[in-house]
Amino acid sequence: MSSSVSPLAPKHVPDLPTIAGVRLATAEAGIRYKNRTDVLLAIMDKGTAVAGVFTKSKCPSAPVEWCRAKLKGGKARALVVNSGNANAFTGKTGRSSTALTAKIAAKAVGCSESEIFLASTGVIGEPLDATKFDGVLGGLAETAEAGDYLAAAKAIMTTDTFPKVATATVKLGKAKVTINGMAKGAGMIAPDMATMLSFIFTDAPIAPAALQALLKAGVEDTFNAVTIDGDTSTSDTLLAFATGAAAEHGAPKISRASDPRLKAFVKAFNQVLANLSEQVARDGEGARKLVEITVEGAKTKASARKIAMSIANSPLVKTAIAGEDANWGRVVMAVGKAGEPADRDKLSISFNGIRVAKSGARDPSYDEAQVSEAMKAPEIAIKVSLGLGKGRDRVLTCDLTKEYVAINGDYRS
Amino acid sequence: MSSSVSPLAPKHVPDLPTIAGVRLATAEAGIRYKNRTDVLLAIMDKGTAVAGVFTKSKCPSAPVEWCRAKLKGGKARALVVNSGNANAFTGKTGRSSTALTAKIAAKAVGCSESEIFLASTGVIGEPLDATKFDGVLGGLAETAEAGDYLAAAKAIMTTDTFPKVATATVKLGKAKVTINGMAKGAGMIAPDMATMLSFIFTDAPIAPAALQALLKAGVEDTFNAVTIDGDTSTSDTLLAFATGAAAEHGAPKISRASDPRLKAFVKAFNQVLANLSEQVARDGEGARKLVEITVEGAKTKASARKIAMSIANSPLVKTAIAGEDANWGRVVMAVGKAGEPADRDKLSISFNGIRVAKSGARDPSYDEAQVSEAMKAPEIAIKVSLGLGKGRDRVLTCDLTKEYVAINGDYRS
């Protein structure tokens, strides 16, 4: 774990209100870390809807497989998250471990095992000793309170340098509903850490299928548009829980994602996802710069996304930004290697609003000193105009520093 | 440019024999560097066949476009290579610059402009002043000798820490033929350097179409199976020249790549390509470890290649190797993110012959101390067995070190 907070951490951490129907508790279970909380139990009232999206990895962790299977029921009563051990690539032991954790949790909460959702993050390939949850989860269930989302966000951290929370309050019908979220990130993965986990809680009464549709649409331009190093965790998990408690204050029960009454809610929900995913980029391992890459004028949005990701994942682009070098030649390279339609002679590129390349060559007004000064900012916006069509997209990443190499090359030794 | 030679440089540099029909000369043209050669002129006798493969970038450099167009003629009389400026992303100026360079070279050599082949490497986006070749190429044409391939390899270097040459002598029919090659590499690209360029010369009498077929097949498991950082240059160029001079000593004229008399030649040709491409990996920017990744038991060879490349380009795998950490969890991650068929529970992984993971979990005989000792070697072989089919492939890469970040983050400042 890093000892110093990322310089890109948000200056302001919001106070999160409570959400009716959700209770939280954390504990030090000693899974791997000492002297810090490493287990979170969230208990939801009966009738809570659940939705989830997961890593696309072909080698997912045992908890991801567990959640995928249980999601079919659409109902959740509890979430158990541990940090320190990802329970990934642990074979049959991993499956037994998730089953045992769910059994212990179900007993503690008083519900069916199929209503328990699990997420683990930390080292890969080490068997997770689920018996450590025995005794712990029972106590947590007794002490769980409506409470402390920041403490919950801290318990799920691994290489994160700061806890990540976000909140929004919005009208659904005439009732006020709340959306709280937390996330952990850092690299896109790492045995000994850095999987992306995120959990969203709301009191809005939204049916499972509708919640799933909202979540799937919402991640597209938020969590799916963030990359640290192009690596994909075996454990990435984003779960959303809707307790429905706001129905008591008159919030309408929503069964379809296309319901027009959802409009403001969807906006707020997506803002929470965007806020959390941006915080993940801000806490990229070793990051010193937040980098926003916008590609416009592509043939399609999908083509713009592919090009933006090619730029965002290019080690040469990322090291240049770390070196405060407006190295647009490397951006051209990354555009070229994306394999998407691009015409060199129509390409324009700007860094923080200063155009450096135009119509396939260096901008005639290029001023090295001016650009170098702009590159010193902690936030760098790279804009690429392809001049081919109306496709546009935006992704977030961070720079690639010597600290990234140190964090990922040294930590297990 | 790096001041110290890569610790992975070959211990032995071969003496390259001359090749009948090829003359070489180098000069200090002051394109960008001072006090070093930066221009190579290779003159080939009339009747020399040429073949080429190039970057797949959608934004190729002006010299790549020039060569692609001239390749249709199948004949070459001269090759002009400069280091220091890639003439890439230079718009119309770039095209004029290649035309002018070819005109100057054609005059110096006494041939048609369409028989001139060009390659440039160095900074992107800076106009290349082709008038600098005027005067230089004429003198080079006069002094060119059968000569010094090592001097030629030095003239085309950018961030390379050592010149890369390889040679093979083999029978074609009853005649002895020679294959000489040189390459430059380092990162896969970089404005201020690091494109991959390679040139092969032989006196074998092979027709252009046959030479093109040989080259295309030969790169598949050599140059196309090497990656430094997953980035693709706008200028990657591999050209092969066959003077045909060995026909005078009885070498049969070959018109088809499938000619059975070519068997030994093809093997030697591919060995030269393999040798040069391995040297490129050995000189990866900041590299301290040469990494060979073998994937077996995949559904197909193409699937094995995709998985091997996913591992080879993973920053987390590469930083782990830099840290001498047998972090097989990250290898699992990279297998999973490749998107190819893989069954976690059948996966086995070894580092330098020591199996660390078996059947989807840590190998029961795993011994951390033994594996850690093995990871100290300068050459690391990672083997992944998928257990699904007979597809097998192998790629080469290097580790990702703080020096890579320093070289690519600091050099322009």
PDB file of C-alpha atoms in Angstrom, chain B residues 9-248:
ATOM      1  CA  ALA B   9      23.556  -7.502 -26.131  1.00  0.00           C
ATOM      2  CA  PRO B  10      24.981 -10.565 -27.906  1.00  0.00           C
ATOM      3  CA  LYS B  11      28.457 -11.399 -26.634  1.00  0.00           C
ATOM      4  CA  HIS B  12      29.716 -12.099 -30.136  1.00  0.00           C
ATOM      5  CA  VAL B  13      29.336  -9.869 -33.199  1.00  0.00           C
ATOM      6  CA  PRO B  14      29.856 -11.836 -36.434  1.00  0.00           C
ATOM      7  CA  ASP B  15      32.083 -10.667 -39.274  1.00  0.00           C
ATOM      8  CA  LEU B  16      29.851 -10.196 -42.288  1.00  0.00           C
ATOM      9  CA  PRO B  17      31.245 -11.284 -45.649  1.00  0.00           C
ATOM     10  CA  THR B  18      30.716  -9.136 -48.708  1.00  0.00           C
ATOM     11  CA  ILE B  19      27.839  -9.841 -51.057  1.00  0.00           C
ATOM     12  CA  ALA B  20      28.469  -9.633 -54.776  1.00  0.00           C
ATOM     13  CA  GLY B  21      26.379  -6.888 -56.302  1.00  0.00           C
ATOM     14  CA  VAL B  22      26.061  -4.790 -53.121  1.00  0.00           C
ATOM     15  CA  ARG B  23      28.187  -1.758 -52.236  1.00  0.00           C
ATOM     16  CA  LEU B  24      27.800   0.319 -49.064  1.00  0.00           C
ATOM     17  CA  ALA B  25      28.810   3.755 -47.869  1.00  0.00           C
ATOM     18  CA  THR B  26      27.958   5.887 -44.837  1.00  0.00           C
ATOM     19  CA  ALA B  27      28.326   9.565 -44.044  1.00  0.00           C
ATOM     20  CA  GLU B  28      27.784  12.211 -41.405  1.00  0.00           C
ATOM     21  CA  ALA B  29      25.111  14.370 -42.986  1.00  0.00           C
ATOM     22  CA  GLY B  30      24.153  16.178 -39.788  1.00  0.00           C
ATOM     23  CA  ILE B  31      20.444  15.361 -40.183  1.00  0.00           C
ATOM     24  CA  ARG B  32      20.062  15.655 -36.438  1.00  0.00           C
ATOM     25  CA  TYR B  33      23.024  14.035 -34.726  1.00  0.00           C
ATOM     26  CA  LYS B  34      26.539  15.404 -34.508  1.00  0.00           C
ATOM     27  CA  ASN B  35      29.770  13.438 -34.741  1.00  0.00           C
ATOM     28  CA  ARG B  36      28.239  10.215 -35.934  1.00  0.00           C
ATOM     29  CA  THR B  37      27.182   8.684 -39.228  1.00  0.00           C
ATOM     30  CA  ASP B  38      23.515   9.158 -39.998  1.00  0.00           C
ATOM     31  CA  VAL B  39      23.160   8.274 -43.680  1.00  0.00           C
ATOM     32  CA  LEU B  40      23.571   4.898 -45.356  1.00  0.00           C
ATOM     33  CA  LEU B  41      23.665   4.425 -49.095  1.00  0.00           C
ATOM     34  CA  ALA B  42      23.503   0.861 -50.406  1.00  0.00           C
ATOM     35  CA  ILE B  43      23.977   0.460 -54.167  1.00  0.00           C
ATOM     36  CA  MET B  44      22.871  -2.730 -55.842  1.00  0.00           C
ATOM     37  CA  ASP B  45      23.790  -4.001 -59.297  1.00  0.00           C
ATOM     38  CA  LYS B  46      21.276  -3.958 -62.121  1.00  0.00           C
ATOM     39  CA  GLY B  47      18.718  -6.729 -61.955  1.00  0.00           C
ATOM     40  CA  THR B  48      18.440  -6.734 -58.150  1.00  0.00           C
ATOM     41  CA  ALA B  49      15.040  -7.954 -56.930  1.00  0.00           C
ATOM     42  CA  VAL B  50      13.388  -6.235 -53.990  1.00  0.00           C
ATOM     43  CA  ALA B  51      10.674  -7.225 -51.518  1.00  0.00           C
ATOM     44  CA  GLY B  52       9.301  -5.398 -48.502  1.00  0.00           C
ATOM     45  CA  VAL B  53       6.944  -5.492 -45.559  1.00  0.00           C
ATOM     46  CA  PHE B  54       5.872  -2.403 -43.666  1.00  0.00           C
ATOM     47  CA  THR B  55       4.091  -1.056 -40.612  1.00  0.00           C
ATOM     48  CA  LYS B  56       0.363  -1.734 -40.437  1.00  0.00           C
ATOM     49  CA  SER B  57      -0.136   1.800 -39.100  1.00  0.00           C
ATOM     50  CA  LYS B  58      -2.947   3.763 -40.708  1.00  0.00           C
ATOM     51  CA  CYS B  59      -0.692   6.825 -40.510  1.00  0.00           C
ATOM     52  CA  PRO B  60       2.510   5.614 -42.209  1.00  0.00           C
ATOM     53  CA  SER B  61       5.511   7.811 -42.841  1.00  0.00           C
ATOM     54  CA  ALA B  62       6.293   9.335 -46.240  1.00  0.00           C
ATOM     55  CA  PRO B  63       9.169   6.892 -46.930  1.00  0.00           C
ATOM     56  CA  VAL B  64       6.882   3.920 -46.204  1.00  0.00           C
ATOM     57  CA  GLU B  65       4.386   5.243 -48.735  1.00  0.00           C
ATOM     58  CA  TRP B  66       7.207   5.783 -51.219  1.00  0.00           C
ATOM     59  CA  CYS B  67       8.541   2.238 -50.854  1.00  0.00           C
ATOM     60  CA  ARG B  68       5.103   0.650 -51.055  1.00  0.00           C
ATOM     61  CA  ALA B  69       4.495   2.410 -54.365  1.00  0.00           C
ATOM     62  CA  LYS B  70       7.915   1.553 -55.841  1.00  0.00           C
ATOM     63  CA  LEU B  71       7.782  -2.073 -54.727  1.00  0.00           C
ATOM     64  CA  LYS B  72       5.437  -2.829 -57.609  1.00  0.00           C
ATOM     65  CA  GLY B  73       8.369  -2.561 -60.027  1.00  0.00           C
ATOM     66  CA  GLY B  74      10.166  -5.323 -58.149  1.00  0.00           C
ATOM     67  CA  LYS B  75      13.614  -3.893 -58.965  1.00  0.00           C
ATOM     68  CA  ALA B  76      16.019  -1.868 -56.817  1.00  0.00           C
ATOM     69  CA  ARG B  77      19.286  -0.097 -57.511  1.00  0.00           C
ATOM     70  CA  ALA B  78      19.764   1.791 -54.261  1.00  0.00           C
ATOM     71  CA  LEU B  79      18.648   2.139 -50.662  1.00  0.00           C
ATOM     72  CA  VAL B  80      18.985   5.420 -48.758  1.00  0.00           C
ATOM     73  CA  VAL B  81      18.507   5.323 -44.992  1.00  0.00           C
ATOM     74  CA  ASN B  82      18.818   8.240 -42.635  1.00  0.00           C
ATOM     75  CA  SER B  83      18.590   8.364 -38.857  1.00  0.00           C
ATOM     76  CA  GLY B  84      17.576  11.395 -36.808  1.00  0.00           C
ATOM     77  CA  ASN B  85      14.389  12.312 -38.652  1.00  0.00           C
ATOM     78  CA  ALA B  86      11.570   9.893 -39.535  1.00  0.00           C
ATOM     79  CA  ASN B  87       9.921  12.142 -42.112  1.00  0.00           C
ATOM     80  CA  ALA B  88       6.646  10.995 -40.613  1.00  0.00           C
ATOM     81  CA  PHE B  89       3.558  13.160 -40.153  1.00  0.00           C
ATOM     82  CA  THR B  90       5.136  15.848 -42.306  1.00  0.00           C
ATOM     83  CA  GLY B  91       2.251  16.197 -44.780  1.00  0.00           C
ATOM     84  CA  LYS B  92       2.948  17.318 -48.319  1.00  0.00           C
ATOM     85  CA  THR B  93       6.431  18.466 -47.328  1.00  0.00           C
ATOM     86  CA  GLY B  94       7.183  14.865 -46.455  1.00  0.00           C
ATOM     87  CA  ARG B  95       6.137  13.639 -49.874  1.00  0.00           C
ATOM     88  CA  SER B  96       8.226  16.317 -51.600  1.00  0.00           C
ATOM     89  CA  SER B  97      11.117  15.377 -49.379  1.00  0.00           C
ATOM     90  CA  THR B  98      11.033  11.694 -50.389  1.00  0.00           C
ATOM     91  CA  ALA B  99      10.739  12.657 -54.063  1.00  0.00           C
ATOM     92  CA  LEU B 100      13.718  14.987 -53.792  1.00  0.00           C
ATOM     93  CA  THR B 101      15.814  12.419 -51.925  1.00  0.00           C
ATOM     94  CA  ALA B 102      15.048   9.819 -54.590  1.00  0.00           C
ATOM     95  CA  LYS B 103      15.923  12.286 -57.347  1.00  0.00           C
ATOM     96  CA  ILE B 104      19.295  13.096 -55.749  1.00  0.00           C
ATOM     97  CA  ALA B 105      20.005   9.392 -55.173  1.00  0.00           C
ATOM     98  CA  ALA B 106      18.987   8.384 -58.699  1.00  0.00           C
ATOM     99  CA  LYS B 107      21.336  10.978 -60.127  1.00  0.00           C
ATOM    100  CA  ALA B 108      24.189   9.854 -57.859  1.00  0.00           C
ATOM    101  CA  VAL B 109      23.731   6.184 -58.701  1.00  0.00           C
ATOM    102  CA  GLY B 110      22.666   6.599 -62.303  1.00  0.00           C
ATOM    103  CA  CYS B 111      19.305   4.855 -62.290  1.00  0.00           C
ATOM    104  CA  SER B 112      15.582   5.540 -62.332  1.00  0.00           C
ATOM    105  CA  GLU B 113      13.943   7.168 -59.298  1.00  0.00           C
ATOM    106  CA  SER B 114      11.563   4.231 -59.165  1.00  0.00           C
ATOM    107  CA  GLU B 115      14.513   1.961 -58.320  1.00  0.00           C
ATOM    108  CA  ILE B 116      15.391   3.978 -55.199  1.00  0.00           C
ATOM    109  CA  PHE B 117      14.163   2.763 -51.819  1.00  0.00           C
ATOM    110  CA  LEU B 118      14.034   5.007 -48.775  1.00  0.00           C
ATOM    111  CA  ALA B 119      13.828   4.599 -45.001  1.00  0.00           C
ATOM    112  CA  SER B 120      13.947   7.268 -42.344  1.00  0.00           C
ATOM    113  CA  THR B 121      13.953   6.980 -38.580  1.00  0.00           C
ATOM    114  CA  GLY B 122      14.038   9.554 -35.848  1.00  0.00           C
ATOM    115  CA  VAL B 123      11.842  12.399 -34.703  1.00  0.00           C
ATOM    116  CA  ILE B 124       8.264  12.561 -36.044  1.00  0.00           C
ATOM    117  CA  GLY B 125       6.647  15.720 -37.321  1.00  0.00           C
ATOM    118  CA  GLU B 126       9.804  17.647 -38.122  1.00  0.00           C
ATOM    119  CA  PRO B 127      10.213  18.444 -41.820  1.00  0.00           C
ATOM    120  CA  LEU B 128      13.163  16.521 -43.290  1.00  0.00           C
ATOM    121  CA  ASP B 129      15.408  18.831 -45.273  1.00  0.00           C
ATOM    122  CA  ALA B 130      16.270  16.603 -48.244  1.00  0.00           C
ATOM    123  CA  THR B 131      18.687  19.164 -49.657  1.00  0.00           C
ATOM    124  CA  LYS B 132      21.089  17.874 -46.994  1.00  0.00           C
ATOM    125  CA  PHE B 133      21.427  14.738 -49.165  1.00  0.00           C
ATOM    126  CA  ASP B 134      22.589  16.828 -52.095  1.00  0.00           C
ATOM    127  CA  GLY B 135      26.341  16.601 -52.307  1.00  0.00           C
ATOM    128  CA  VAL B 136      26.363  13.787 -49.712  1.00  0.00           C
ATOM    129  CA  LEU B 137      24.872  11.011 -51.852  1.00  0.00           C
ATOM    130  CA  GLY B 138      27.056  11.823 -54.866  1.00  0.00           C
ATOM    131  CA  GLY B 139      30.184  11.419 -52.754  1.00  0.00           C
ATOM    132  CA  LEU B 140      28.867   8.218 -51.195  1.00  0.00           C
ATOM    133  CA  ALA B 141      28.126   6.700 -54.606  1.00  0.00           C
ATOM    134  CA  GLU B 142      31.755   7.289 -55.580  1.00  0.00           C
ATOM    135  CA  THR B 143      33.234   5.780 -52.416  1.00  0.00           C
ATOM    136  CA  ALA B 144      30.796   2.890 -51.926  1.00  0.00           C
ATOM    137  CA  GLU B 145      32.577  -0.427 -51.357  1.00  0.00           C
ATOM    138  CA  ALA B 146      31.597  -4.049 -51.068  1.00  0.00           C
ATOM    139  CA  GLY B 147      32.111  -3.598 -47.498  1.00  0.00           C
ATOM    140  CA  ASP B 148      31.425  -2.814 -44.014  1.00  0.00           C
ATOM    141  CA  TYR B 149      28.008  -4.035 -42.875  1.00  0.00           C
ATOM    142  CA  LEU B 150      28.727  -3.209 -39.254  1.00  0.00           C
ATOM    143  CA  ALA B 151      29.439   0.429 -40.154  1.00  0.00           C
ATOM    144  CA  ALA B 152      26.165   0.434 -42.101  1.00  0.00           C
ATOM    145  CA  ALA B 153      24.284  -0.974 -39.101  1.00  0.00           C
ATOM    146  CA  LYS B 154      25.776   1.775 -36.925  1.00  0.00           C
ATOM    147  CA  ALA B 155      24.643   4.538 -39.284  1.00  0.00           C
ATOM    148  CA  ILE B 156      20.971   3.537 -38.975  1.00  0.00           C
ATOM    149  CA  MET B 157      20.891   3.397 -35.141  1.00  0.00           C
ATOM    150  CA  THR B 158      18.814   5.780 -33.017  1.00  0.00           C
ATOM    151  CA  THR B 159      18.162   4.759 -29.390  1.00  0.00           C
ATOM    152  CA  ASP B 160      19.809   1.394 -30.044  1.00  0.00           C
ATOM    153  CA  THR B 161      22.632   0.629 -27.657  1.00  0.00           C
ATOM    154  CA  PHE B 162      24.387  -1.751 -30.074  1.00  0.00           C
ATOM    155  CA  PRO B 163      24.438  -2.338 -33.857  1.00  0.00           C
ATOM    156  CA  LYS B 164      22.499  -5.395 -35.026  1.00  0.00           C
ATOM    157  CA  VAL B 165      23.844  -7.622 -37.784  1.00  0.00           C
ATOM    158  CA  ALA B 166      23.441 -11.262 -38.764  1.00  0.00           C
ATOM    159  CA  THR B 167      24.717 -13.447 -41.552  1.00  0.00           C
ATOM    160  CA  ALA B 168      24.269 -16.905 -43.019  1.00  0.00           C
ATOM    161  CA  THR B 169      25.892 -18.831 -45.823  1.00  0.00           C
ATOM    162  CA  VAL B 170      24.016 -21.661 -47.460  1.00  0.00           C
ATOM    163  CA  LYS B 171      23.914 -23.762 -50.620  1.00  0.00           C
ATOM    164  CA  LEU B 172      21.460 -22.900 -53.363  1.00  0.00           C
ATOM    165  CA  GLY B 173      21.747 -25.679 -55.922  1.00  0.00           C
ATOM    166  CA  LYS B 174      25.486 -26.308 -55.905  1.00  0.00           C
ATOM    167  CA  ALA B 175      26.472 -22.696 -55.397  1.00  0.00           C
ATOM    168  CA  LYS B 176      27.250 -20.953 -52.123  1.00  0.00           C
ATOM    169  CA  VAL B 177      25.003 -17.972 -51.436  1.00  0.00           C
ATOM    170  CA  THR B 178      25.197 -15.435 -48.631  1.00  0.00           C
ATOM    171  CA  ILE B 179      22.520 -13.612 -46.656  1.00  0.00           C
ATOM    172  CA  ASN B 180      23.474 -10.521 -44.675  1.00  0.00           C
ATOM    173  CA  GLY B 181      21.089  -8.517 -42.536  1.00  0.00           C
ATOM    174  CA  MET B 182      21.052  -5.485 -40.309  1.00  0.00           C
ATOM    175  CA  ALA B 183      18.382  -3.994 -38.087  1.00  0.00           C
ATOM    176  CA  LYS B 184      17.668  -1.177 -35.743  1.00  0.00           C
ATOM    177  CA  GLY B 185      14.990  -1.142 -33.104  1.00  0.00           C
ATOM    178  CA  ALA B 186      14.575  -0.221 -29.456  1.00  0.00           C
ATOM    179  CA  GLY B 187      11.027   0.927 -28.606  1.00  0.00           C
ATOM    180  CA  MET B 188       8.495   0.159 -31.291  1.00  0.00           C
ATOM    181  CA  ILE B 189       8.591   3.793 -32.219  1.00  0.00           C
ATOM    182  CA  ALA B 190       9.377   7.173 -30.939  1.00  0.00           C
ATOM    183  CA  PRO B 191       9.587  10.585 -32.284  1.00  0.00           C
ATOM    184  CA  ASP B 192      13.212  11.063 -31.696  1.00  0.00           C
ATOM    185  CA  MET B 193      13.682   7.493 -32.571  1.00  0.00           C
ATOM    186  CA  ALA B 194      13.114   3.844 -32.176  1.00  0.00           C
ATOM    187  CA  THR B 195      11.298   2.687 -35.242  1.00  0.00           C
ATOM    188  CA  MET B 196      12.223  -0.796 -36.389  1.00  0.00           C
ATOM    189  CA  LEU B 197      14.135  -0.863 -39.662  1.00  0.00           C
ATOM    190  CA  SER B 198      15.769  -3.925 -41.150  1.00  0.00           C
ATOM    191  CA  PHE B 199      17.509  -4.632 -44.432  1.00  0.00           C
ATOM    192  CA  ILE B 200      18.473  -8.020 -45.855  1.00  0.00           C
ATOM    193  CA  PHE B 201      20.898  -8.523 -48.736  1.00  0.00           C
ATOM    194  CA  THR B 202      21.633 -11.708 -50.648  1.00  0.00           C
ATOM    195  CA  ASP B 203      23.368 -12.694 -53.846  1.00  0.00           C
ATOM    196  CA  ALA B 204      20.837 -15.465 -54.456  1.00  0.00           C
ATOM    197  CA  PRO B 205      18.974 -15.127 -57.762  1.00  0.00           C
ATOM    198  CA  ILE B 206      15.406 -14.929 -56.548  1.00  0.00           C
ATOM    199  CA  ALA B 207      12.637 -13.221 -58.516  1.00  0.00           C
ATOM    200  CA  PRO B 208      10.750 -10.348 -56.818  1.00  0.00           C
ATOM    201  CA  ALA B 209       7.475 -12.248 -56.337  1.00  0.00           C
ATOM    202  CA  ALA B 210       9.251 -15.229 -54.790  1.00  0.00           C
ATOM    203  CA  LEU B 211      11.341 -12.965 -52.541  1.00  0.00           C
ATOM    204  CA  GLN B 212       8.194 -11.145 -51.426  1.00  0.00           C
ATOM    205  CA  ALA B 213       6.518 -14.450 -50.550  1.00  0.00           C
ATOM    206  CA  LEU B 214       9.591 -15.590 -48.581  1.00  0.00           C
ATOM    207  CA  LEU B 215       9.748 -12.332 -46.681  1.00  0.00           C
ATOM    208  CA  LYS B 216       6.061 -12.275 -45.860  1.00  0.00           C
ATOM    209  CA  ALA B 217       6.183 -15.830 -44.540  1.00  0.00           C
ATOM    210  CA  GLY B 218       9.462 -15.257 -42.721  1.00  0.00           C
ATOM    211  CA  VAL B 219       8.404 -12.255 -40.656  1.00  0.00           C
ATOM    212  CA  GLU B 220       5.398 -14.027 -39.201  1.00  0.00           C
ATOM    213  CA  ASP B 221       7.356 -15.890 -36.517  1.00  0.00           C
ATOM    214  CA  THR B 222      10.271 -13.456 -36.282  1.00  0.00           C
ATOM    215  CA  PHE B 223       9.737  -9.693 -36.522  1.00  0.00           C
ATOM    216  CA  ASN B 224       5.959  -9.994 -36.086  1.00  0.00           C
ATOM    217  CA  ALA B 225       6.508 -12.100 -32.972  1.00  0.00           C
ATOM    218  CA  VAL B 226       8.545  -9.461 -31.152  1.00  0.00           C
ATOM    219  CA  THR B 227       7.063  -6.647 -29.098  1.00  0.00           C
ATOM    220  CA  ILE B 228       8.681  -4.081 -26.863  1.00  0.00           C
ATOM    221  CA  ASP B 229       5.738  -2.010 -25.665  1.00  0.00           C
ATOM    222  CA  GLY B 230       2.866  -2.865 -27.995  1.00  0.00           C
ATOM    223  CA  ASP B 231       3.297   0.427 -29.766  1.00  0.00           C
ATOM    224  CA  THR B 232       3.544   0.388 -33.547  1.00  0.00           C
ATOM    225  CA  SER B 233       5.810   2.718 -35.443  1.00  0.00           C
ATOM    226  CA  THR B 234       4.588   4.774 -38.377  1.00  0.00           C
ATOM    227  CA  SER B 235       7.820   3.828 -40.144  1.00  0.00           C
ATOM    228  CA  ASP B 236       8.539   0.113 -39.568  1.00  0.00           C
ATOM    229  CA  THR B 237      10.231  -1.150 -42.700  1.00  0.00           C
ATOM    230  CA  LEU B 238      11.834  -4.435 -43.656  1.00  0.00           C
ATOM    231  CA  LEU B 239      13.322  -4.642 -47.139  1.00  0.00           C
ATOM    232  CA  ALA B 240      15.077  -7.587 -48.788  1.00  0.00           C
ATOM    233  CA  PHE B 241      17.357  -7.241 -51.805  1.00  0.00           C
ATOM    234  CA  ALA B 242      18.503 -10.152 -53.972  1.00  0.00           C
ATOM    235  CA  THR B 243      21.230  -9.187 -56.439  1.00  0.00           C
ATOM    236  CA  GLY B 244      21.274 -12.539 -58.202  1.00  0.00           C
ATOM    237  CA  ALA B 245      25.080 -12.384 -58.568  1.00  0.00           C
ATOM    238  CA  ALA B 246      25.423 -15.987 -57.376  1.00  0.00           C
ATOM    239  CA  ALA B 247      23.904 -17.121 -60.684  1.00  0.00           C
ATOM    240  CA  GLU B 248      27.376 -16.581 -62.130  1.00  0.00           C
TER     241      GLU B 248
END
